[in-house]
Coordinates of C-alpha atoms and ligand atoms in Angstrom, one line a residue:
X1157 CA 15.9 76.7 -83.7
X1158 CA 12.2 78.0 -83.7
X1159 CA 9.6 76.6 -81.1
X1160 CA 6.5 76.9 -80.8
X1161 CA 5.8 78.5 -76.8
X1162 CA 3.1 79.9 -74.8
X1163 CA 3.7 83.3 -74.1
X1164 CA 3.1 85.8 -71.1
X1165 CA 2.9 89.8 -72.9
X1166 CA 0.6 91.0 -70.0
X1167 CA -1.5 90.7 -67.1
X1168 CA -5.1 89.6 -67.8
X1169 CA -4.5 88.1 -71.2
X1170 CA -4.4 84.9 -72.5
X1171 CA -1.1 83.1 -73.4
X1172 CA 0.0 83.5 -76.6
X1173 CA 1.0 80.6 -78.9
X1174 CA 3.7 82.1 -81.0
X1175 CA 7.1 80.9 -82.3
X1176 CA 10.2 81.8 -80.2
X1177 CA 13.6 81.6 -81.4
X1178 CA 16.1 79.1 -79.0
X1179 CA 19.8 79.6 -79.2
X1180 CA 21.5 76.5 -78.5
X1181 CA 22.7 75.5 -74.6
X1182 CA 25.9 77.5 -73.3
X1183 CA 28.3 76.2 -70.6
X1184 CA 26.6 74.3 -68.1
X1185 CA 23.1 74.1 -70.1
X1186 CA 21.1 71.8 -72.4
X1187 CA 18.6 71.3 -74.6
X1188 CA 15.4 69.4 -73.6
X1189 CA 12.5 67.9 -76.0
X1190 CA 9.2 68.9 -73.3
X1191 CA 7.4 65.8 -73.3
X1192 CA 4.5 66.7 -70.8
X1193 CA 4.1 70.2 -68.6
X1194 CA 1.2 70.4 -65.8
X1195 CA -0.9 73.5 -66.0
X1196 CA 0.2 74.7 -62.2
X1197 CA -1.7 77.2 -60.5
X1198 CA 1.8 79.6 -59.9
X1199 CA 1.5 80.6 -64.0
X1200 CA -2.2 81.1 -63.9
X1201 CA -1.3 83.5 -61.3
X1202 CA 1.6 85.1 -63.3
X1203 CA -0.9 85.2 -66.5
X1204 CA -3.8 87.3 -64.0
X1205 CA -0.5 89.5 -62.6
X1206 CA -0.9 88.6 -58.8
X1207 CA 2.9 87.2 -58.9
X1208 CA 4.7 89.4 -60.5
X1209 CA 7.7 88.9 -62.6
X1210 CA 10.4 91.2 -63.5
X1211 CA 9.8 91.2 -68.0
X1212 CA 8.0 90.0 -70.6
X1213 CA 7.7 88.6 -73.0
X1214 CA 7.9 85.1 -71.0
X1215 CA 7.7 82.1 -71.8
X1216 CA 5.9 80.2 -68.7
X1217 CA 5.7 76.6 -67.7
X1218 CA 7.9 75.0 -64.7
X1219 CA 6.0 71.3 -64.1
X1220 CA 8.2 70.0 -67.0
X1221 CA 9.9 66.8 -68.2
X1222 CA 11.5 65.6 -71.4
X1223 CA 14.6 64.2 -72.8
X1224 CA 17.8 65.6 -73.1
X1225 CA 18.6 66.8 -76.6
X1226 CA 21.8 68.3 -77.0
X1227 CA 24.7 69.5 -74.3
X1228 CA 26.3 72.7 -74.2
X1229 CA 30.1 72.8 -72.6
X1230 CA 30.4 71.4 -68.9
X1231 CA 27.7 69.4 -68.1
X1232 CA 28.6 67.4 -65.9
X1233 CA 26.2 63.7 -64.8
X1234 CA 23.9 64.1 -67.7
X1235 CA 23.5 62.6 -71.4
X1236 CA 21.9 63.3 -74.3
X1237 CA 19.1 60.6 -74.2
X1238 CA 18.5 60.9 -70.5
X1239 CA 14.9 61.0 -69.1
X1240 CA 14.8 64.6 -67.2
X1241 CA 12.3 66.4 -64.3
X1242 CA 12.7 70.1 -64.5
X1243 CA 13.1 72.0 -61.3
X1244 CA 11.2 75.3 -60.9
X1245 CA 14.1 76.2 -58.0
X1246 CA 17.7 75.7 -59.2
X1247 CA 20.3 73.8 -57.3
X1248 CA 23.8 75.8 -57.9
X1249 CA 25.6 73.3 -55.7
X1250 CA 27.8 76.1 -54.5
X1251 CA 25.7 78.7 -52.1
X1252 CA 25.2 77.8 -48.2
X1253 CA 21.8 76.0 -48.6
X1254 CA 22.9 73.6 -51.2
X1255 CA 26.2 73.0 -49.3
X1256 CA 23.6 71.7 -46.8
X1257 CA 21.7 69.8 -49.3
X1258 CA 18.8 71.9 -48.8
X1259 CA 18.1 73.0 -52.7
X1260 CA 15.0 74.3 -52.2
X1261 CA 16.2 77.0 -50.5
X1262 CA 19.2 77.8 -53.5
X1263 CA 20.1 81.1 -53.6
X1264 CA 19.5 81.5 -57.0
X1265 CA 15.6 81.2 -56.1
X1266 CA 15.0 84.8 -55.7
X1267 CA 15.8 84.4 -59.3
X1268 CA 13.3 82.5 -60.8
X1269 CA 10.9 85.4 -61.6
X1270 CA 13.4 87.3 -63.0
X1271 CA 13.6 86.1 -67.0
X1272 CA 17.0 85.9 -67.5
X1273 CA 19.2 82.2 -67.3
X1274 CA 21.2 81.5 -64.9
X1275 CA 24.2 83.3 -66.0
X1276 CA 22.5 85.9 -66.6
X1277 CA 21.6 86.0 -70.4
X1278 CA 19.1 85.3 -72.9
X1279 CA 18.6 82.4 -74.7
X1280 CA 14.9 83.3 -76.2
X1281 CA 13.7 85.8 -78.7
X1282 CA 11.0 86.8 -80.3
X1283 CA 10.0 87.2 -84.5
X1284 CA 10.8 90.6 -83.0
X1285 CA 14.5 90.2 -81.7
X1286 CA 13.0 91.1 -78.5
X1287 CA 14.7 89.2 -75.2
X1288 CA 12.3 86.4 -74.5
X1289 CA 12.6 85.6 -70.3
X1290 CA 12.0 82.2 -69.2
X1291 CA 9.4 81.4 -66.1
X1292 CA 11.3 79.7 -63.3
X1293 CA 14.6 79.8 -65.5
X1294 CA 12.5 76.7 -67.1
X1295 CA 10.1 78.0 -69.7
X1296 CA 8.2 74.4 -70.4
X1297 CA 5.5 75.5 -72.3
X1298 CA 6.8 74.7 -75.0
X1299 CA 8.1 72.2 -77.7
X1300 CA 11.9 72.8 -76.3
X1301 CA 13.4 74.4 -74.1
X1302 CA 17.6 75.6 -72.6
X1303 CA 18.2 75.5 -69.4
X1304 CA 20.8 74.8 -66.7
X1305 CA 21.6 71.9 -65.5
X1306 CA 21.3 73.0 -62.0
X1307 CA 17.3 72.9 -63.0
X1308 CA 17.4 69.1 -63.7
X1309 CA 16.9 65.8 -62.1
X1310 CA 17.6 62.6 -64.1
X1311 CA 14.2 60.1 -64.0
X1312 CA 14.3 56.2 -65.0
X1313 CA 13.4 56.1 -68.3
X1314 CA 10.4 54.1 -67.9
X1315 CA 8.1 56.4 -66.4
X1316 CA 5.8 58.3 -68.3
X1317 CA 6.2 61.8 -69.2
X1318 CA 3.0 63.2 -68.1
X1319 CA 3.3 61.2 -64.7
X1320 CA 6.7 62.3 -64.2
X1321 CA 6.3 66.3 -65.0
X1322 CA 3.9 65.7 -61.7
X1323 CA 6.6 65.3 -59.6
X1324 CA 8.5 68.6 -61.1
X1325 CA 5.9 70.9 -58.8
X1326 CA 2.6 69.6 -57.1
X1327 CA 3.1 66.1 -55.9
X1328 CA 6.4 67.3 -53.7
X1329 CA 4.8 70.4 -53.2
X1330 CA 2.4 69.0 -51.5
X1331 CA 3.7 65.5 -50.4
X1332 CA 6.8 67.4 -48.7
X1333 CA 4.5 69.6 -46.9
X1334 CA 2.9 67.1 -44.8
X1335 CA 6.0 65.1 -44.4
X1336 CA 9.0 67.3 -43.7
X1337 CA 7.7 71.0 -42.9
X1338 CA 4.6 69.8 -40.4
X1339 CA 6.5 66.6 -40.1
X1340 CA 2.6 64.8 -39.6
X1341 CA 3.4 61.5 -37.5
X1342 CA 1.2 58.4 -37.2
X1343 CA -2.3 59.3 -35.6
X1344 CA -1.8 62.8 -36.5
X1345 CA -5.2 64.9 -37.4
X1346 CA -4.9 67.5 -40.4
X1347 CA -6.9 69.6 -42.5
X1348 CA -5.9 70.2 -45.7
X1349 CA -8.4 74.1 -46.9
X1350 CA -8.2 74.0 -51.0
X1351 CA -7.4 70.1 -52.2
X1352 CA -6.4 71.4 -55.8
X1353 CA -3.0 70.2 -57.2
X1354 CA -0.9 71.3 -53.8
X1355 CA -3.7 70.2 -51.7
X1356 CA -4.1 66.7 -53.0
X1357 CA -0.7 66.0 -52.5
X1358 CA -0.7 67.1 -48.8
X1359 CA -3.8 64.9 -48.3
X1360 CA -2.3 61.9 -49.8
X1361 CA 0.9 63.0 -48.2
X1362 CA -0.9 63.0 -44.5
X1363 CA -1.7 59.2 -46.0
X1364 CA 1.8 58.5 -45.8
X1365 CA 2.5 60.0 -42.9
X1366 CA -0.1 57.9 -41.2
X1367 CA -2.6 60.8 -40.2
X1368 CA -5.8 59.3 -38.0
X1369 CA -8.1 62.0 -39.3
X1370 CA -7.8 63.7 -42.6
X1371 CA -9.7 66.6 -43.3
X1372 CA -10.2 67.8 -46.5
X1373 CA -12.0 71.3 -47.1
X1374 CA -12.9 73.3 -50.5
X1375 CA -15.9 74.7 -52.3
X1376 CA -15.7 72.4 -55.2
X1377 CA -17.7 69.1 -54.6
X1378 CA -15.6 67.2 -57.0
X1379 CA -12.2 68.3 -55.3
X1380 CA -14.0 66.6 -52.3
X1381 CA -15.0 63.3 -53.6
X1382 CA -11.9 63.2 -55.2
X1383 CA -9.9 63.6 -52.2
X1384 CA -11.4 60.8 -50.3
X1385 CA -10.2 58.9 -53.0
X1386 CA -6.5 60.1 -52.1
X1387 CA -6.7 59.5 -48.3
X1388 CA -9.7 61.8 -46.6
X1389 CA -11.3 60.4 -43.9
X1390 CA -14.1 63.3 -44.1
X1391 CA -14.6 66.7 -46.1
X1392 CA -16.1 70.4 -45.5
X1393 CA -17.9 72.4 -48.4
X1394 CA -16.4 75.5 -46.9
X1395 CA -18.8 77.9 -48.9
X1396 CA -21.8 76.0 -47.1
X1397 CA -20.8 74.9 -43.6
X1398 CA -18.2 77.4 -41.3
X1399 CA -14.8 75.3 -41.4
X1400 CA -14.1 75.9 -37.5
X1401 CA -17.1 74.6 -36.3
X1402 CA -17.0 71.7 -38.7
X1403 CA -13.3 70.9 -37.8
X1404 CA -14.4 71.4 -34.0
X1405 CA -17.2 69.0 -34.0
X1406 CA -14.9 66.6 -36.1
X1407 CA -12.0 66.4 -33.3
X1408 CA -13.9 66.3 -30.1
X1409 CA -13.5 69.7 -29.9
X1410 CA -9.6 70.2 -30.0
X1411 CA -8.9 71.1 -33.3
X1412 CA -6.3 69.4 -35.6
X1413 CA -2.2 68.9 -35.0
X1414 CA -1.9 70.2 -38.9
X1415 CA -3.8 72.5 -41.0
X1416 CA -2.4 73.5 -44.4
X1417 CA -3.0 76.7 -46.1
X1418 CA -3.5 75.9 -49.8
X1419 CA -5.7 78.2 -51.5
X1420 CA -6.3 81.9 -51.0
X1421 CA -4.4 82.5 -47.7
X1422 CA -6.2 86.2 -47.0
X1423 CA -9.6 84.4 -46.8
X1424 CA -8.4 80.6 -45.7
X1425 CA -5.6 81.3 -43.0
X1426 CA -7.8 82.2 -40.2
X1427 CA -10.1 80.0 -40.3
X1428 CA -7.9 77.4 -40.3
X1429 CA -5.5 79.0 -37.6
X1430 CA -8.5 78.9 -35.1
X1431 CA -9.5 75.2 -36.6
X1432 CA -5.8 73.9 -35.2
X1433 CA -5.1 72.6 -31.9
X1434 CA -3.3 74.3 -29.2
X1435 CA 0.7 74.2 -30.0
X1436 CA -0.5 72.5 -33.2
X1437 CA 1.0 73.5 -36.8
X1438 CA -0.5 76.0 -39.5
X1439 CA 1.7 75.4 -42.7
X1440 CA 0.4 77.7 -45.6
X1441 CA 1.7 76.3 -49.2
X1442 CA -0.6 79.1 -51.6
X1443 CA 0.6 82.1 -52.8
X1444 CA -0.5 85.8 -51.9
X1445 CA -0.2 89.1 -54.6
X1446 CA 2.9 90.5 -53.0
X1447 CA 1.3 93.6 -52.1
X1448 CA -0.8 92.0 -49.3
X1449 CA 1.1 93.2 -46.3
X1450 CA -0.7 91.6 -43.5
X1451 CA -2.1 88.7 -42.3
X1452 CA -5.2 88.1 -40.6
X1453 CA -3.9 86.4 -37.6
X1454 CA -5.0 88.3 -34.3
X1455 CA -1.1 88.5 -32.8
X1456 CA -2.7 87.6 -29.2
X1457 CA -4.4 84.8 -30.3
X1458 CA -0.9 83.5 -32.4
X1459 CA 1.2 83.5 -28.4
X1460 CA -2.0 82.3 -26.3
X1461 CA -2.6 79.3 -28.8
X1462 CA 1.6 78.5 -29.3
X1463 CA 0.6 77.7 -32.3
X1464 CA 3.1 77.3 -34.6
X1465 CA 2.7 79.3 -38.4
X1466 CA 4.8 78.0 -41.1
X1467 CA 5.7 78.5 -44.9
X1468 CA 6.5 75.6 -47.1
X1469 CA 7.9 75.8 -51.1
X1470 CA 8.6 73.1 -52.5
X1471 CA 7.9 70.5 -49.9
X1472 CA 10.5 71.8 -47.8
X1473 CA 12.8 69.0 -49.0
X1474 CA 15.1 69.0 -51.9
X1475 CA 13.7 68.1 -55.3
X1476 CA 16.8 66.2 -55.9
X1477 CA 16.3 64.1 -52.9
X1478 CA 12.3 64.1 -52.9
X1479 CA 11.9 63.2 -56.9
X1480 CA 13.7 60.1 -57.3
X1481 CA 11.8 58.9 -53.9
X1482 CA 8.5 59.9 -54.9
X1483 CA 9.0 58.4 -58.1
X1484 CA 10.1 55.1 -56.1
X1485 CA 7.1 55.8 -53.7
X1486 CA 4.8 55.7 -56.7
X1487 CA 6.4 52.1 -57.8
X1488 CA 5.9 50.8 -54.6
X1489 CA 2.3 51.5 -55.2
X1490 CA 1.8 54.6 -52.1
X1491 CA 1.8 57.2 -54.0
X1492 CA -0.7 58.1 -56.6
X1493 CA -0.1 59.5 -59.6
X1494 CA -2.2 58.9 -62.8
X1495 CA -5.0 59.8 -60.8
X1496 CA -3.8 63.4 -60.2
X1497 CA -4.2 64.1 -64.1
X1498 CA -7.7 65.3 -65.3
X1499 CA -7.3 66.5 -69.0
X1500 CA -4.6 66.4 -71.4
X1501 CA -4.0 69.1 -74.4
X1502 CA -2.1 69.7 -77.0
X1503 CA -0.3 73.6 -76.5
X1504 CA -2.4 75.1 -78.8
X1505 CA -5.0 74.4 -76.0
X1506 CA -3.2 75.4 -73.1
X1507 CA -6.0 78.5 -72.1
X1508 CA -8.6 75.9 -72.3
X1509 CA -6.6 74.0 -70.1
X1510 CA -6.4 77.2 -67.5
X1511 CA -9.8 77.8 -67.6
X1512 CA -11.0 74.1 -66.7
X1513 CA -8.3 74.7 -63.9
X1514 CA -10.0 77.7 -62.9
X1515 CA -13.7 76.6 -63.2
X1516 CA -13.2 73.8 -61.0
X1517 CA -13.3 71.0 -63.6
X1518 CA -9.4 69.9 -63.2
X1519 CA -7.1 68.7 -60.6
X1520 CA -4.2 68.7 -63.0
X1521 CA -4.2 69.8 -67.0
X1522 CA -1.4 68.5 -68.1
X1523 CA 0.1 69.9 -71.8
X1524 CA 2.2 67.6 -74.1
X1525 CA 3.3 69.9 -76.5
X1526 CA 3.8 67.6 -79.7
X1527 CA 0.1 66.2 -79.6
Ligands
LIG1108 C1 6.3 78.6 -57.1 C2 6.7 78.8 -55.7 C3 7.0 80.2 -55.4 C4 7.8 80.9 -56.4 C5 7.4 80.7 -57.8 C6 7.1 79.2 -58.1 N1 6.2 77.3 -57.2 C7 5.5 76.6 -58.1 O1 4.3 76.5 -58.2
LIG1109 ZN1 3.9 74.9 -59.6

């Protein structure tokens, strides 16, 4: 079938909206109608080539949900008609992480920049007859996609798309951060540096968690109104005021328990290293061009302070465990989710979409392809 996509060709220019040819799902895939995809900071940095992936064309997109279409051979759990969440990490079921129900760590995830499906082959190509590679062995921006069903979740029915594709990437992203990598506890402090889609999440995460003193820091204003909406108890401008001293004067001096890395690590991680509290936690969530070698923690200061410095993908929780709860966290009425979205577009306006992300103007874009 032929479906309209956005397209990755190369570093630095915009997607392209082009048709791609889908062959239909082999053993162990379907076919999925994308109902709603958020515009996710990972494929903005793909699109400016600071996360590299191994081909192109691609077709990007991982934040995705839809309905199941069609089943190839051997699926196992899942029908056509089912409400699905897309996950940008695979679950094979098989390797020693998933054994231990710890799918965010699958072994397949060194994979997911790669292009290819999960066996290995192509189920994309161009008007060319080029190889088309999928982002994330997903490929959501578009009006369909194939993919494994190790890269689904099956959602109630009665949730809407655009809230649900939330819970593919940002909201356990960031949620799972606070909760199960820091593992914030009741009267906790935490700073949250960058309170974009991630950062949100950890800040109404810390919410959950039952954090005294919520910190939120960025250079955007809005971000910062917004996140006292989501559970701040104060907020930095970090272009105007120095975070440290801020965060100091905040917390009687001490620092906080948490601090969480979610924008631009090389400038943002020491600061908020040297804003955390003795023996407290430094998770960092963003990501960092591969070619940055170093970090700029002083190694003295990192054993004097026993602090300790963590990393954290996908809320350090399995999406198959965290999506169905967050979904039922957001029934309950905790966890907030229509209030994550700023815009919605139709594909054709997907670069729009990235530049309002970019600019500042949007906490989540989120594309529903047959608008
Ligand atoms: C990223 C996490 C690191 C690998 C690529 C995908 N997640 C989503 O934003
Ligand atoms: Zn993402």
């Amino acid at each position: 079938m032929r479906v309209p996509s956005a397209v990755f060709h190369r570093p630095g220019d915009p997607l392209s909206i082009e048709p791609i040819e889908l062959a239909p799902p082999q053993a162990g895939e379907l076919l999925v109608r994308i109902e709603a995809v958020g515009l996710c900071r990972t494929d903005w940095h793909v699109m400016q080539g600071e996360r590299r992936v191994a081909m192109s064309p691609m077709v990007l997109g991982h934040e995705g949900a839809g309905i199941v279409e069609a089943l190839g051979p051997q699926v196992d759990g899942i029908s056509v008609g089912d409400h699905v969440v897309l996950t940008f990490i695979p679950g094979c079921g098989t390797c020693r992480w998933c054994r231990q129900g710890r799918e965010h760590l699958c072994a397949l995830g060194p994979r997911i920049t790669q292009g290819p499906q999960v066996d290995g082959s192509y189920r994309r190509k161009d008007m060319a007859g080029r190889d088309v590679g999928a982002f994330c062995m997903i490929g959501a921006f578009a009006q369909h996609t194939v993919v494994h069903q190790a890269s689904v979740v099956v959602i109630d029915r009665d949730l809407p798309f655009d809230l649900a594709s939330l819970v593919a990437c940002g909201v356990p992203a960031g949620i799972g951060a606070a909760r199960h990598r820091a593992r914030v506890r009741t009267g906790d402090s935490v700073l949250v540096v960058g309170v974009g889609g991630d950062g949100m999440n950890v800040v109404q995460g810390a919410r959950l968690a039952g954090a005294g003193t919520i910190i939120a820091a960025d250079i955007v204003d809005r971000k910062l109104e917004w996140a006292r909406a989501f559970g701040a108890t104060h907020t930095v401008n970090n272009a105007d005021d120095d975070l440290v001293a801020a965060v100091q004067a905040l917390t009687d001096g001490v620092g906080v328990d948490h601090a969480f890395v979610c924008v631009d690590p090389p400038r943002t991680l020491l600061p908020a290293f040297r804003a955390t509290a003795k023996a407290g936690n430094v998770v960092v969530t963003a990501l960092t061009p591969a070619e940055e070698l170093t970090m700029p923690i002083p190694p003295l200061e990192l054993v004097t302070s026993q602090k300790a410095l963590m990393g954290s993908v996908y809320g350090f929780a399995s999406p198959r465990v965290q999506i169905p709860e967050l979904i039922a966290l957001h029934r309950q009425g905790t966890v907030r989710l229509s209030e994550l979205i700023t815009r919605r577009y139709p594909l054709e306006a997907i670069n729009q979409g990235y530049a309002d992300l970019i600019a500042g103007r949007n906490l989540r874009g989120v594309v529903r392809p047959w608008d």
